[in-house]
PDB file of C-alpha atoms in Angstrom:
ATOM      1  CA  MET A 795      10.119 -24.135  30.175  1.00 41.00           C
ATOM      2  CA  SER A 796       7.273 -26.347  28.915  1.00 43.00           C
ATOM      3  CA  ASP A 797       5.865 -23.423  26.955  1.00 44.00           C
ATOM      4  CA  LEU A 798       9.226 -22.767  25.311  1.00 40.00           C
ATOM      5  CA  ARG A 799       9.582 -26.409  24.308  1.00 52.00           C
ATOM      6  CA  ARG A 800       6.496 -26.090  22.130  1.00 54.00           C
ATOM      7  CA  PHE A 801       8.412 -23.719  19.869  1.00 54.00           C
ATOM      8  CA  ARG A 802      11.434 -26.008  19.545  1.00 66.00           C
ATOM      9  CA  ASN A 803      11.798 -27.534  16.119  1.00 68.00           C
ATOM     10  CA  PRO A 804      13.999 -30.658  16.060  1.00 66.00           C
ATOM     11  CA  VAL A 805      14.000 -30.672  12.255  1.00 68.00           C
ATOM     12  CA  LEU A 806      15.450 -27.159  12.183  1.00 68.00           C
ATOM     13  CA  PHE A 807      18.170 -27.944  14.742  1.00 68.00           C
ATOM     14  CA  ASN A 808      19.114 -31.167  12.969  1.00 69.00           C
ATOM     15  CA  GLU A 809      19.307 -29.418   9.586  1.00 67.00           C
ATOM     16  CA  TRP A 810      21.508 -26.703  11.085  1.00 67.00           C
ATOM     17  CA  LYS A 811      23.937 -29.312  12.371  1.00 68.00           C
ATOM     18  CA  MET A 812      24.005 -31.217   9.083  1.00 69.00           C
ATOM     19  CA  ARG A 813      24.521 -28.104   6.943  1.00 67.00           C
ATOM     20  CA  MET A 814      27.100 -26.343   9.092  1.00 67.00           C
ATOM     21  CA  ARG A 815      29.241 -29.367   9.943  1.00 70.00           C
ATOM     22  CA  THR A 816      29.857 -30.526   6.387  1.00 71.00           C
ATOM     23  CA  ASN A 817      33.151 -29.803   4.640  1.00 75.00           C
ATOM     24  CA  ARG A 818      31.228 -28.316   1.738  1.00 76.00           C
ATOM     25  CA  SER A 819      29.808 -25.338   3.672  1.00 77.00           C
ATOM     26  CA  PRO A 820      33.059 -23.323   4.112  1.00 80.00           C
ATOM     27  CA  TRP A 821      33.928 -23.903   0.458  1.00 84.00           C
ATOM     28  CA  ILE A 822      30.519 -22.591  -0.608  1.00 81.00           C
ATOM     29  CA  ILE A 823      31.010 -19.493   1.554  1.00 83.00           C
ATOM     30  CA  LEU A 824      34.493 -18.965   0.130  1.00 86.00           C
ATOM     31  CA  LEU A 825      33.315 -19.353  -3.469  1.00 87.00           C
ATOM     32  CA  TYR A 826      30.357 -17.022  -2.879  1.00 84.00           C
ATOM     33  CA  LEU A 827      32.584 -14.305  -1.418  1.00 85.00           C
ATOM     34  CA  LEU A 828      35.183 -14.746  -4.151  1.00 87.00           C
ATOM     35  CA  VAL A 829      32.577 -14.258  -6.880  1.00 85.00           C
ATOM     36  CA  LEU A 830      31.054 -11.131  -5.318  1.00 84.00           C
ATOM     37  CA  GLY A 831      34.467  -9.801  -4.305  1.00 82.00           C
ATOM     38  CA  ALA A 832      35.821 -10.257  -7.820  1.00 85.00           C
ATOM     39  CA  MET A 833      32.791  -8.431  -9.232  1.00 82.00           C
ATOM     40  CA  THR A 834      33.241  -5.568  -6.767  1.00 79.00           C
ATOM     41  CA  LEU A 835      36.973  -5.180  -7.418  1.00 79.00           C
ATOM     42  CA  THR A 836      36.394  -5.357 -11.170  1.00 81.00           C
ATOM     43  CA  LEU A 837      33.821  -2.558 -10.973  1.00 77.00           C
ATOM     44  CA  ILE A 838      36.157  -0.438  -8.820  1.00 74.00           C
ATOM     45  CA  PHE A 839      38.994  -1.045 -11.323  1.00 75.00           C
ATOM     46  CA  PHE A 840      36.926   0.208 -14.262  1.00 75.00           C
ATOM     47  CA  MET A 841      35.507   3.123 -12.260  1.00 71.00           C
ATOM     48  CA  THR A 842      39.023   4.228 -11.310  1.00 68.00           C
ATOM     49  CA  ASN A 843      40.071   4.372 -14.968  1.00 66.00           C
ATOM     50  CA  GLY A 844      42.418   1.423 -14.670  1.00 57.00           C
ATOM     51  CA  GLY A 845      43.549   2.117 -11.101  1.00 55.00           C
ATOM     52  CA  SER A 846      44.420   5.844 -11.296  1.00 60.00           C
ATOM     53  CA  TYR A 847      41.881   7.338  -8.887  1.00 62.00           C
ATOM     54  CA  TYR A 848      38.413   6.756  -7.467  1.00 60.00           C
ATOM     55  CA  ASN A 849      35.643   9.312  -7.692  1.00 62.00           C
ATOM     56  CA  PRO A 850      33.476   9.218  -4.527  1.00 60.00           C
ATOM     57  CA  ASN A 851      30.527  10.371  -6.625  1.00 63.00           C
ATOM     58  CA  ASP A 852      30.494   6.903  -8.207  1.00 67.00           C
ATOM     59  CA  THR A 853      29.813   5.227  -4.859  1.00 71.00           C
ATOM     60  CA  ARG A 854      26.062   5.216  -5.377  1.00 76.00           C
ATOM     61  CA  GLU A 855      26.369   3.486  -8.731  1.00 78.00           C
ATOM     62  CA  LEU A 856      28.853   0.967  -7.345  1.00 79.00           C
ATOM     63  CA  PHE A 857      26.651   0.164  -4.364  1.00 82.00           C
ATOM     64  CA  MET A 858      23.636  -0.235  -6.641  1.00 83.00           C
ATOM     65  CA  MET A 859      25.463  -2.619  -8.982  1.00 83.00           C
ATOM     66  CA  LEU A 860      26.811  -4.654  -6.055  1.00 84.00           C
ATOM     67  CA  SER A 861      23.262  -4.935  -4.682  1.00 86.00           C
ATOM     68  CA  VAL A 862      21.975  -6.137  -8.061  1.00 87.00           C
ATOM     69  CA  PHE A 863      24.784  -8.723  -8.263  1.00 86.00           C
ATOM     70  CA  GLN A 864      23.890  -9.957  -4.797  1.00 89.00           C
ATOM     71  CA  LEU A 865      20.222 -10.195  -5.798  1.00 89.00           C
ATOM     72  CA  GLY A 866      21.205 -12.274  -8.830  1.00 88.00           C
ATOM     73  CA  MET A 867      23.223 -14.614  -6.630  1.00 86.00           C
ATOM     74  CA  ILE A 868      20.271 -15.013  -4.256  1.00 89.00           C
ATOM     75  CA  CYS A 869      17.897 -15.833  -7.125  1.00 89.00           C
ATOM     76  CA  PHE A 870      20.424 -18.372  -8.394  1.00 88.00           C
ATOM     77  CA  VAL A 871      21.350 -20.070  -5.082  1.00 88.00           C
ATOM     78  CA  VAL A 872      18.073 -20.156  -3.108  1.00 90.00           C
ATOM     79  CA  PRO A 873      16.122 -22.418  -5.535  1.00 90.00           C
ATOM     80  CA  GLY A 874      18.952 -24.949  -5.417  1.00 87.00           C
ATOM     81  CA  LEU A 875      18.940 -24.916  -1.595  1.00 85.00           C
ATOM     82  CA  THR A 876      15.190 -25.334  -1.132  1.00 89.00           C
ATOM     83  CA  SER A 877      13.893 -27.341  -4.097  1.00 88.00           C
ATOM     84  CA  GLY A 878      15.161 -30.665  -2.716  1.00 86.00           C
ATOM     85  CA  VAL A 879      14.306 -30.432   0.973  1.00 86.00           C
ATOM     86  CA  ILE A 880      11.168 -32.616   0.775  1.00 88.00           C
ATOM     87  CA  SER A 881      11.770 -34.532  -2.448  1.00 87.00           C
ATOM     88  CA  GLY A 882      15.198 -35.509  -1.130  1.00 85.00           C
ATOM     89  CA  GLU A 883      13.594 -37.073   1.957  1.00 82.00           C
ATOM     90  CA  ARG A 884      11.134 -38.838  -0.313  1.00 84.00           C
ATOM     91  CA  GLU A 885      13.924 -40.225  -2.512  1.00 83.00           C
ATOM     92  CA  ARG A 886      15.792 -41.474   0.556  1.00 82.00           C
ATOM     93  CA  GLN A 887      12.506 -43.045   1.752  1.00 81.00           C
ATOM     94  CA  THR A 888      12.692 -41.184   5.061  1.00 79.00           C
ATOM     95  CA  LEU A 889       9.725 -38.836   4.600  1.00 78.00           C
ATOM     96  CA  SER A 890       7.136 -41.353   5.778  1.00 77.00           C
ATOM     97  CA  VAL A 891       9.283 -42.135   8.795  1.00 76.00           C
ATOM     98  CA  LEU A 892       9.502 -38.444   9.699  1.00 75.00           C
ATOM     99  CA  LEU A 893       5.743 -38.050   9.421  1.00 74.00           C
ATOM    100  CA  THR A 894       5.092 -40.925  11.845  1.00 77.00           C
ATOM    101  CA  THR A 895       7.066 -39.183  14.594  1.00 74.00           C
ATOM    102  CA  ASN A 896       5.825 -36.385  16.844  1.00 75.00           C
ATOM    103  CA  VAL A 897       7.089 -33.855  14.309  1.00 74.00           C
ATOM    104  CA  SER A 898       4.062 -32.266  12.670  1.00 79.00           C
ATOM    105  CA  ALA A 899       3.855 -31.372   9.005  1.00 81.00           C
ATOM    106  CA  THR A 900       4.014 -27.694   9.957  1.00 83.00           C
ATOM    107  CA  ARG A 901       7.261 -28.116  11.887  1.00 83.00           C
ATOM    108  CA  LEU A 902       8.713 -30.246   9.108  1.00 84.00           C
ATOM    109  CA  ILE A 903       8.018 -27.695   6.368  1.00 87.00           C
ATOM    110  CA  LEU A 904       9.025 -24.683   8.443  1.00 86.00           C
ATOM    111  CA  GLY A 905      12.154 -26.427   9.729  1.00 84.00           C
ATOM    112  CA  LYS A 906      13.348 -27.376   6.252  1.00 86.00           C
ATOM    113  CA  TRP A 907      12.493 -23.921   4.904  1.00 88.00           C
ATOM    114  CA  LEU A 908      14.192 -21.969   7.684  1.00 86.00           C
ATOM    115  CA  ALA A 909      17.282 -24.207   7.700  1.00 84.00           C
ATOM    116  CA  SER A 910      17.828 -23.662   3.977  1.00 84.00           C
ATOM    117  CA  LEU A 911      17.293 -19.910   4.206  1.00 87.00           C
ATOM    118  CA  SER A 912      19.444 -19.550   7.323  1.00 85.00           C
ATOM    119  CA  PHE A 913      22.451 -20.767   5.350  1.00 82.00           C
ATOM    120  CA  MET A 914      21.699 -18.249   2.589  1.00 86.00           C
ATOM    121  CA  THR A 915      21.263 -15.550   5.231  1.00 86.00           C
ATOM    122  CA  PHE A 916      24.689 -16.451   6.577  1.00 84.00           C
ATOM    123  CA  LEU A 917      26.132 -15.993   3.079  1.00 85.00           C
ATOM    124  CA  VAL A 918      24.516 -12.548   2.784  1.00 88.00           C
ATOM    125  CA  ILE A 919      25.795 -11.481   6.212  1.00 87.00           C
ATOM    126  CA  ALA A 920      29.288 -12.625   5.217  1.00 86.00           C
ATOM    127  CA  THR A 921      29.237 -10.036   2.394  1.00 85.00           C
ATOM    128  CA  ILE A 922      28.842  -7.087   4.785  1.00 83.00           C
ATOM    129  CA  PRO A 923      32.599  -6.262   4.617  1.00 82.00           C
ATOM    130  CA  LEU A 924      32.248  -5.862   0.836  1.00 80.00           C
ATOM    131  CA  TYR A 925      29.446  -3.360   1.381  1.00 79.00           C
ATOM    132  CA  ALA A 926      31.549  -1.639   4.048  1.00 78.00           C
ATOM    133  CA  ILE A 927      34.267  -0.960   1.464  1.00 74.00           C
ATOM    134  CA  VAL A 928      31.734   0.785  -0.765  1.00 72.00           C
ATOM    135  CA  PHE A 929      29.920   2.451   2.134  1.00 71.00           C
ATOM    136  CA  LEU A 930      33.225   3.943   3.339  1.00 71.00           C
ATOM    137  CA  TYR A 931      33.245   6.495   0.510  1.00 67.00           C
ATOM    138  CA  GLY A 932      29.806   7.877   1.378  1.00 65.00           C
ATOM    139  CA  GLY A 933      26.924   8.685  -0.939  1.00 66.00           C
ATOM    140  CA  ILE A 934      24.676   5.957   0.510  1.00 74.00           C
ATOM    141  CA  SER A 935      22.297   6.507   3.410  1.00 75.00           C
ATOM    142  CA  PRO A 936      21.975   3.982   6.262  1.00 77.00           C
ATOM    143  CA  ALA A 937      18.251   3.691   5.490  1.00 80.00           C
ATOM    144  CA  GLN A 938      19.060   2.443   1.985  1.00 80.00           C
ATOM    145  CA  VAL A 939      21.480  -0.136   3.381  1.00 82.00           C
ATOM    146  CA  ILE A 940      18.815  -1.417   5.798  1.00 86.00           C
ATOM    147  CA  LYS A 941      16.242  -1.475   2.990  1.00 87.00           C
ATOM    148  CA  VAL A 942      18.565  -3.469   0.736  1.00 88.00           C
ATOM    149  CA  PHE A 943      19.208  -6.166   3.343  1.00 89.00           C
ATOM    150  CA  GLY A 944      15.518  -6.262   4.265  1.00 90.00           C
ATOM    151  CA  PHE A 945      14.794  -6.654   0.563  1.00 91.00           C
ATOM    152  CA  TYR A 946      17.154  -9.646   0.448  1.00 92.00           C
ATOM    153  CA  VAL A 947      15.374 -11.305   3.368  1.00 91.00           C
ATOM    154  CA  ILE A 948      11.849 -10.934   1.962  1.00 93.00           C
ATOM    155  CA  THR A 949      13.030 -12.096  -1.478  1.00 93.00           C
ATOM    156  CA  MET A 950      14.716 -15.159   0.041  1.00 92.00           C
ATOM    157  CA  PHE A 951      11.533 -15.968   1.957  1.00 92.00           C
ATOM    158  CA  GLY A 952       9.416 -15.802  -1.205  1.00 92.00           C
ATOM    159  CA  ILE A 953      11.764 -17.756  -3.490  1.00 93.00           C
ATOM    160  CA  GLY A 954      12.505 -20.280  -0.741  1.00 92.00           C
ATOM    161  CA  SER A 955       8.809 -20.953  -0.162  1.00 93.00           C
ATOM    162  CA  ILE A 956       8.349 -21.587  -3.899  1.00 93.00           C
ATOM    163  CA  GLY A 957      11.221 -24.081  -3.792  1.00 92.00           C
ATOM    164  CA  VAL A 958       9.697 -25.901  -0.804  1.00 92.00           C
ATOM    165  CA  LEU A 959       6.312 -26.058  -2.533  1.00 92.00           C
ATOM    166  CA  MET A 960       7.821 -27.480  -5.730  1.00 92.00           C
ATOM    167  CA  SER A 961       9.767 -29.996  -3.647  1.00 91.00           C
ATOM    168  CA  THR A 962       6.502 -31.084  -2.021  1.00 91.00           C
ATOM    169  CA  LEU A 963       4.579 -31.329  -5.286  1.00 90.00           C
ATOM    170  CA  ILE A 964       7.272 -33.100  -7.354  1.00 89.00           C
ATOM    171  CA  LYS A 965       8.826 -36.378  -6.269  1.00 86.00           C
ATOM    172  CA  ARG A 966      12.165 -36.028  -8.074  1.00 88.00           C
ATOM    173  CA  THR A 967      14.668 -33.466  -6.821  1.00 88.00           C
ATOM    174  CA  GLY A 968      16.144 -32.795 -10.261  1.00 89.00           C
ATOM    175  CA  ILE A 969      12.770 -32.040 -11.799  1.00 91.00           C
ATOM    176  CA  ALA A 970      11.716 -29.956  -8.774  1.00 90.00           C
ATOM    177  CA  THR A 971      14.893 -27.885  -9.073  1.00 91.00           C
ATOM    178  CA  VAL A 972      14.389 -27.231 -12.779  1.00 92.00           C
ATOM    179  CA  VAL A 973      10.743 -26.268 -12.257  1.00 92.00           C
ATOM    180  CA  THR A 974      11.669 -23.940  -9.380  1.00 92.00           C
ATOM    181  CA  TYR A 975      14.256 -22.146 -11.499  1.00 93.00           C
ATOM    182  CA  ALA A 976      11.750 -21.918 -14.351  1.00 93.00           C
ATOM    183  CA  VAL A 977       9.072 -20.426 -12.088  1.00 92.00           C
ATOM    184  CA  VAL A 978      11.417 -17.909 -10.444  1.00 90.00           C
ATOM    185  CA  PHE A 979      13.099 -16.648 -13.596  1.00 89.00           C
ATOM    186  CA  GLY A 980       9.873 -16.909 -15.601  1.00 89.00           C
ATOM    187  CA  TYR A 981       8.166 -14.693 -13.031  1.00 88.00           C
ATOM    188  CA  ALA A 982      11.059 -12.215 -12.937  1.00 84.00           C
ATOM    189  CA  ILE A 983      11.100 -11.855 -16.714  1.00 85.00           C
ATOM    190  CA  GLY A 984       7.403 -12.401 -17.358  1.00 83.00           C
ATOM    191  CA  SER A 985       6.142  -9.697 -14.991  1.00 80.00           C
ATOM    192  CA  SER A 986       8.051  -6.971 -16.852  1.00 78.00           C
ATOM    193  CA  ILE A 987       7.157  -8.384 -20.266  1.00 82.00           C
ATOM    194  CA  LEU A 988       3.490  -8.485 -19.264  1.00 81.00           C
ATOM    195  CA  ALA A 989       3.658  -4.857 -18.121  1.00 76.00           C
ATOM    196  CA  GLU A 990       5.059  -3.779 -21.498  1.00 77.00           C
ATOM    197  CA  ILE A 991       2.488  -5.870 -23.379  1.00 82.00           C
ATOM    198  CA  ILE A 992      -0.309  -4.151 -21.452  1.00 80.00           C
ATOM    199  CA  ARG A 993       1.151  -0.721 -22.212  1.00 76.00           C
ATOM    200  CA  GLU A 994       1.436  -1.546 -25.927  1.00 78.00           C
ATOM    201  CA  PHE A 995      -2.130  -2.848 -25.935  1.00 78.00           C
ATOM    202  CA  ILE A 996      -3.365   0.397 -24.354  1.00 76.00           C
ATOM    203  CA  ARG A 997      -1.428   2.415 -26.957  1.00 74.00           C
ATOM    204  CA  TYR A 998      -2.960   0.344 -29.759  1.00 72.00           C
ATOM    205  CA  GLN A 999      -6.477   0.797 -28.377  1.00 75.00           C
ATOM    206  CA  ARG A1000      -5.965   4.551 -28.096  1.00 71.00           C
ATOM    207  CA  ARG A1001      -4.536   4.860 -31.606  1.00 72.00           C
ATOM    208  CA  SER A1002      -7.500   2.922 -32.930  1.00 72.00           C
ATOM    209  CA  GLY A1003      -9.871   5.246 -31.105  1.00 66.00           C
ATOM    210  CA  GLY A1004      -8.059   8.426 -32.130  1.00 61.00           C
ATOM    211  CA  MET A1005      -6.744   9.112 -28.618  1.00 59.00           C
ATOM    212  CA  SER A1006      -3.019   8.756 -29.300  1.00 57.00           C
ATOM    213  CA  SER A1007      -2.232  12.064 -27.544  1.00 55.00           C
ATOM    214  CA  ALA A1008      -3.831  10.987 -24.250  1.00 56.00           C
ATOM    215  CA  THR A1009      -1.577  10.442 -21.245  1.00 61.00           C
ATOM    216  CA  MET A1010      -0.508   6.845 -20.684  1.00 59.00           C
ATOM    217  CA  PRO A1011      -1.787   5.472 -17.327  1.00 61.00           C
ATOM    218  CA  ASP A1012       0.767   4.477 -14.717  1.00 64.00           C
ATOM    219  CA  TRP A1013      -0.976   1.390 -13.360  1.00 67.00           C
ATOM    220  CA  PRO A1014       0.847  -1.095 -15.686  1.00 69.00           C
ATOM    221  CA  ASP A1015       4.039  -0.104 -13.834  1.00 69.00           C
ATOM    222  CA  LEU A1016       2.602  -1.880 -10.797  1.00 74.00           C
ATOM    223  CA  LEU A1017       3.827  -5.133 -12.350  1.00 75.00           C
ATOM    224  CA  HIS A1018       7.327  -3.664 -12.451  1.00 74.00           C
ATOM    225  CA  ASN A1019       7.117  -3.078  -8.708  1.00 76.00           C
ATOM    226  CA  PHE A1020       6.528  -6.822  -8.247  1.00 81.00           C
ATOM    227  CA  ASN A1021       9.667  -7.583 -10.244  1.00 83.00           C
ATOM    228  CA  PRO A1022      12.712  -8.133  -7.952  1.00 86.00           C
ATOM    229  CA  LEU A1023      15.111  -6.212 -10.217  1.00 83.00           C
ATOM    230  CA  PHE A1024      12.905  -3.146 -10.639  1.00 82.00           C
ATOM    231  CA  ALA A1025      11.924  -3.264  -6.963  1.00 82.00           C
ATOM    232  CA  MET A1026      15.627  -3.178  -6.096  1.00 84.00           C
ATOM    233  CA  LEU A1027      16.160  -0.181  -8.385  1.00 80.00           C
ATOM    234  CA  ASN A1028      13.205   1.559  -6.728  1.00 80.00           C
ATOM    235  CA  ILE A1029      15.179   1.617  -3.476  1.00 80.00           C
ATOM    236  CA  PHE A1030      17.699   3.864  -5.251  1.00 76.00           C
ATOM    237  CA  GLU A1031      14.890   5.733  -7.071  1.00 70.00           C
ATOM    238  CA  GLU A1032      16.196   4.496 -10.411  1.00 63.00           C
ATOM    239  CA  GLY A1033      13.328   2.313 -11.664  1.00 56.00           C
ATOM    240  CA  PRO A1034       9.691   2.899 -12.623  1.00 57.00           C
ATOM    241  CA  GLN A1035       7.743   3.710  -9.489  1.00 56.00           C
ATOM    242  CA  LEU A1036       4.020   3.633  -8.843  1.00 57.00           C
ATOM    243  CA  ARG A1037       2.625   4.751  -5.524  1.00 58.00           C
ATOM    244  CA  ILE A1038      -0.784   3.553  -4.358  1.00 56.00           C
ATOM    245  CA  GLY A1039      -1.770   6.639  -2.420  1.00 56.00           C
ATOM    246  CA  ASN A1040       1.091   7.296  -0.013  1.00 63.00           C
ATOM    247  CA  VAL A1041       2.260   3.658   0.070  1.00 64.00           C
ATOM    248  CA  ASP A1042       5.916   3.132  -0.779  1.00 74.00           C
ATOM    249  CA  PRO A1043       6.586   0.671  -3.678  1.00 77.00           C
ATOM    250  CA  TYR A1044       9.031  -1.062  -1.338  1.00 81.00           C
ATOM    251  CA  ALA A1045       6.133  -1.828   1.029  1.00 83.00           C
ATOM    252  CA  VAL A1046       4.026  -3.090  -1.893  1.00 82.00           C
ATOM    253  CA  TYR A1047       6.807  -5.501  -2.883  1.00 86.00           C
ATOM    254  CA  CYS A1048       7.261  -6.750   0.685  1.00 87.00           C
ATOM    255  CA  LEU A1049       3.519  -7.286   1.102  1.00 88.00           C
ATOM    256  CA  PHE A1050       3.240  -9.138  -2.207  1.00 88.00           C
ATOM    257  CA  PHE A1051       6.155 -11.480  -1.470  1.00 91.00           C
ATOM    258  CA  GLY A1052       4.858 -11.963   2.067  1.00 92.00           C
ATOM    259  CA  ILE A1053       1.557 -13.210   0.644  1.00 93.00           C
ATOM    260  CA  ILE A1054       3.413 -15.524  -1.770  1.00 92.00           C
ATOM    261  CA  THR A1055       5.477 -16.923   1.124  1.00 93.00           C
ATOM    262  CA  LEU A1056       2.436 -17.575   3.303  1.00 94.00           C
ATOM    263  CA  PHE A1057       0.450 -19.144   0.460  1.00 94.00           C
ATOM    264  CA  CYS A1058       3.241 -21.497  -0.668  1.00 93.00           C
ATOM    265  CA  LEU A1059       4.078 -22.657   2.872  1.00 92.00           C
ATOM    266  CA  LEU A1060       0.437 -23.281   3.786  1.00 92.00           C
ATOM    267  CA  LEU A1061      -0.135 -25.196   0.559  1.00 92.00           C
ATOM    268  CA  ALA A1062       2.996 -27.298   1.149  1.00 91.00           C
ATOM    269  CA  ILE A1063       1.839 -28.107   4.698  1.00 89.00           C
ATOM    270  CA  TYR A1064      -1.621 -29.059   3.417  1.00 89.00           C
ATOM    271  CA  LEU A1065      -0.215 -31.316   0.688  1.00 87.00           C
ATOM    272  CA  ILE A1066       2.180 -33.179   2.941  1.00 83.00           C
ATOM    273  CA  GLN A1067      -0.214 -33.811   5.844  1.00 68.00           C
ATOM    274  CA  PRO A1068      -2.318 -36.633   4.256  1.00 51.00           C
ATOM    275  CA  VAL A1069       0.779 -38.872   4.053  1.00 45.00           C
ATOM    276  CA  LYS A1070       0.791 -39.373   7.800  1.00 43.00           C
ATOM    277  CA  PRO A1071      -2.550 -41.154   8.344  1.00 46.00           C
ATOM    278  CA  ARG A1072      -2.106 -43.315   5.234  1.00 44.00           C
ATOM    279  CA  PHE A1073       1.250 -44.612   6.479  1.00 42.00           C
ATOM    280  CA  ARG A1074      -0.127 -45.370   9.927  1.00 45.00           C
ATOM    281  CA  LYS A1075      -3.029 -47.294   8.422  1.00 47.00           C
ATOM    282  CA  VAL A1076      -0.621 -49.496   6.475  1.00 42.00           C
ATOM    283  CA  LYS A1077       1.421 -50.162   9.619  1.00 45.00           C
ATOM    284  CA  GLU A1078      -1.734 -51.186  11.534  1.00 47.00           C
ATOM    285  CA  GLU A1079      -2.754 -53.594   8.781  1.00 49.00           C
ATOM    286  CA  GLN A1080       0.667 -55.231   8.861  1.00 47.00           C
TER     287      GLN A1080
END
């Protein structure tokens, strides 16, 4: 039992209670499902030619569009859930108090991070019946369904860790939220723009050197594989794909976002740790 207690995180349990017991949580879940449900029914309406019939061959396209909508909702909701977890404690002047307790900086960061993402995970799980409606018509393999939900988890981990890091670096929650959104959407758009800029630069260099007929290299597409939208399309073999040997682009994306998650969380833990000894020194002087 003593060994299990070492893994208990009081910050995580307290955040779970605070988030799940509020009156706002069921309304958020309802609104989230209403938005995705309305999108799904609207797509089905247009695919059935105004309600006449449904072609099962369109199931793949419908499932793909629903997955992209869900990804957009994740990219929109997760920064708002995570970008105020530390700055909010700082604004309420409770961060220093937390750091003087037995709760370490590691448990504090991980507890806040996991509590925020667990609520988003609950929202994603609540959408499974919507996917079941689409999955009922066939055309989608179980492996693709598992890949899509695994993709959601790794994307939430990466974006959530960025939000926690911005919340640690910036004192004001409003500014931290804006910066988090700017970083997430700037990365999503900038990675693809950078890939196209590199391709155009290579074309220009080859035209200047009289090599315009040479085959364009595929390595700039690697940046597309880091882009959440194109990585999602790669699951359905619809986007630009680049394999490094026999490595699946899906694995490349998961590895890249795993590194981002680890880096951001470790940096947040490192930045928040020095607060603890400084506060204790002040208390001793008083």
